[in-house]
XYZ file of C-alpha atoms in Angstrom:
204
model
C 0.000 0.000 0.000
C 2.701 2.451 1.018
C 4.808 1.631 -2.035
C 1.894 2.177 -4.432
C 1.033 5.443 -2.690
C 4.617 6.617 -2.982
C 4.711 5.661 -6.678
C 1.488 7.565 -7.344
C 2.839 10.596 -5.491
C 6.083 10.492 -7.481
C 4.153 10.274 -10.758
C 1.995 13.254 -9.827
C 5.051 15.217 -8.766
C 6.773 14.534 -12.094
C 3.645 15.474 -14.062
C 3.006 18.729 -12.224
C 6.680 19.689 -12.277
C 6.946 19.235 -16.045
C 3.728 21.201 -16.540
C 4.871 24.102 -14.380
C 8.305 24.251 -16.004
C 6.553 24.525 -19.372
C 4.492 27.400 -17.975
C 7.631 29.199 -16.842
C 9.199 28.908 -20.291
C 6.056 30.202 -22.017
C 4.744 32.732 -19.476
C 7.850 33.883 -17.614
C 7.213 35.486 -14.240
C 3.506 34.696 -14.213
C 4.370 31.043 -14.728
C 6.591 31.280 -11.641
C 3.670 32.722 -9.681
C 1.356 29.899 -10.757
C 3.966 27.253 -10.007
C 4.796 28.573 -6.560
C 1.102 28.977 -5.783
C 0.474 25.316 -6.546
C 3.643 24.154 -4.765
C 2.804 26.080 -1.598
C -0.796 24.888 -1.384
C -1.114 21.099 -1.627
C 0.241 20.174 -5.071
C 3.435 18.045 -5.067
C 5.982 20.217 -6.888
C 9.549 20.942 -5.686
C 9.978 24.705 -5.346
C 13.696 24.337 -6.046
C 12.941 23.108 -9.572
C 10.666 26.074 -10.251
C 12.978 28.782 -8.959
C 16.249 27.409 -10.318
C 14.707 26.829 -13.754
C 13.342 30.368 -13.843
C 16.809 31.759 -13.202
C 18.370 29.311 -15.626
C 16.238 30.433 -18.588
C 17.138 34.058 -18.008
C 14.384 35.534 -15.852
C 15.934 38.163 -13.585
C 16.290 36.892 -9.976
C 14.513 39.989 -8.643
C 11.572 39.304 -10.949
C 11.533 35.653 -9.896
C 11.613 36.707 -6.248
C 8.654 39.068 -6.635
C 6.446 36.638 -8.547
C 7.599 33.636 -6.527
C 7.037 35.281 -3.155
C 3.532 36.391 -4.114
C 2.619 32.971 -5.478
C 4.098 31.158 -2.504
C 2.244 33.355 -0.031
C -1.082 32.921 -1.845
C -0.579 29.159 -1.897
C 0.234 29.129 1.800
C -3.028 30.977 2.454
C -4.892 28.135 0.747
C -3.190 25.638 3.061
C -4.003 27.851 6.040
C -7.712 27.935 5.220
C -7.797 24.205 4.545
C -6.533 23.706 8.086
C -8.789 26.376 9.566
C -11.996 25.132 7.952
C -11.280 21.412 8.055
C -9.574 21.212 11.424
C -7.769 18.059 12.485
C -10.116 15.728 10.541
C -8.886 17.195 7.241
C -5.340 16.185 8.146
C -6.488 12.597 8.583
C -8.180 12.705 5.175
C -5.562 14.374 2.980
C -2.439 13.837 5.069
C -1.553 10.370 3.748
C -1.675 11.629 0.157
C 0.749 14.448 0.948
C 2.948 12.425 3.320
C 1.800 14.662 6.162
C 1.906 12.365 9.162
C 0.360 12.973 12.560
C 3.864 13.037 14.011
C 4.911 15.874 11.706
C 1.732 17.802 12.457
C 2.242 17.418 16.215
C 5.839 18.550 15.777
C 4.772 21.606 13.749
C 2.044 22.362 16.266
C 4.584 22.360 19.063
C 6.866 24.739 17.186
C 4.020 27.113 16.293
C 2.863 27.139 19.896
C 6.365 27.713 21.255
C 7.795 30.149 18.697
C 4.721 31.728 17.124
C 5.460 33.742 13.998
C 9.113 32.783 14.183
C 8.192 29.174 13.435
C 6.274 30.270 10.331
C 9.210 32.402 9.178
C 11.772 29.621 9.590
C 9.528 27.081 7.859
C 9.572 29.331 4.791
C 13.250 30.168 4.918
C 14.853 26.756 5.366
C 14.318 24.332 2.435
C 14.073 21.077 4.391
C 11.444 22.277 6.876
C 7.987 21.020 5.732
C 6.255 24.092 4.262
C 2.760 22.656 3.743
C 2.659 21.095 7.201
C 3.156 24.474 8.853
C 0.532 26.184 6.667
C -2.160 23.625 7.449
C -1.174 23.401 11.119
C -1.283 27.197 11.483
C -4.838 27.083 10.164
C -5.838 24.286 12.520
C -4.465 26.338 15.423
C -6.222 29.458 14.071
C -2.926 31.325 14.157
C -3.344 35.090 13.622
C -3.947 35.429 9.872
C -2.156 38.752 9.356
C 0.949 37.536 11.147
C 0.805 34.294 9.175
C 0.829 36.194 5.866
C 3.571 38.613 6.941
C 5.939 35.953 8.274
C 5.281 33.725 5.272
C 6.043 36.510 2.798
C 9.186 37.629 4.619
C 10.439 34.059 4.875
C 10.046 33.146 1.206
C 11.800 36.253 -0.164
C 15.418 35.170 0.579
C 14.630 31.583 -0.413
C 13.217 32.636 -3.794
C 16.070 35.015 -4.504
C 18.835 32.584 -3.583
C 17.503 29.731 -5.709
C 16.738 32.012 -8.665
C 20.229 33.489 -8.440
C 21.754 30.017 -8.377
C 19.815 29.183 -11.532
C 20.955 32.353 -13.268
C 24.583 31.554 -12.520
C 24.352 27.966 -13.720
C 24.296 29.357 -17.252
C 27.942 30.232 -16.724
C 28.733 26.702 -15.485
C 29.616 27.774 -11.973
C 27.667 24.971 -10.380
C 30.268 23.737 -7.890
C 30.995 27.187 -6.500
C 27.315 28.086 -6.318
C 26.267 24.910 -4.591
C 28.966 25.470 -2.006
C 27.874 29.077 -1.518
C 24.213 28.118 -1.228
C 24.968 25.445 1.349
C 27.138 27.873 3.308
C 24.392 30.518 3.387
C 21.784 28.032 4.565
C 24.073 26.566 7.224
C 25.057 29.996 8.549
C 21.433 31.117 8.668
C 20.461 27.920 10.438
C 23.235 28.211 13.009
C 22.314 31.786 13.861
C 18.644 30.890 14.057
C 19.213 27.968 16.371
C 21.743 29.812 18.522
C 19.723 32.941 19.172
C 16.069 32.040 19.297
C 15.162 28.619 18.077
C 17.154 26.309 20.295
C 15.624 22.905 19.868
C 13.463 24.015 16.917
C 14.514 21.107 14.767
C 14.247 18.439 17.438
C 11.243 16.260 16.681
């Protein structure tokens, strides 16, 4: 059962990713907005593929950041309202299809309760923190909507810019240097975050 579910998820992810990348090529910045909107709501698309591809085909990183941040925030709002209107039962219904487990939701709930808006901000900034889980959980907890939008938007800006910039530089075949720089930036940001305010944030 789990293997078939994973295979179906992977197939959907591949389909949606290819579709969105085609949108970016044909529509430019608006395609980025649509892709990030879908990725941030409940559709299985890797944001890294969207943002790096946009930079790679020549869309200015600033433009990608603007469109991507707007799309990502709008998509997060969808996740928020799914959680707010559906409550915990909705997680039981759609969670398995998005690999959102009860353990991850409980973990996200604990972080939102402990760190408030800071948890939302970090979930947007750091790539490996589950974005959708925090959006839906924030809705379930009825987290202040204005703060949710503000912290989401502020968190996705540096993420969008960094990945778009990496894509723009890949044209010049500087992949090794850029990957190293990207990893360094993320690690430094993570260390400062953990040291100053979010001690224990990543402990499940």
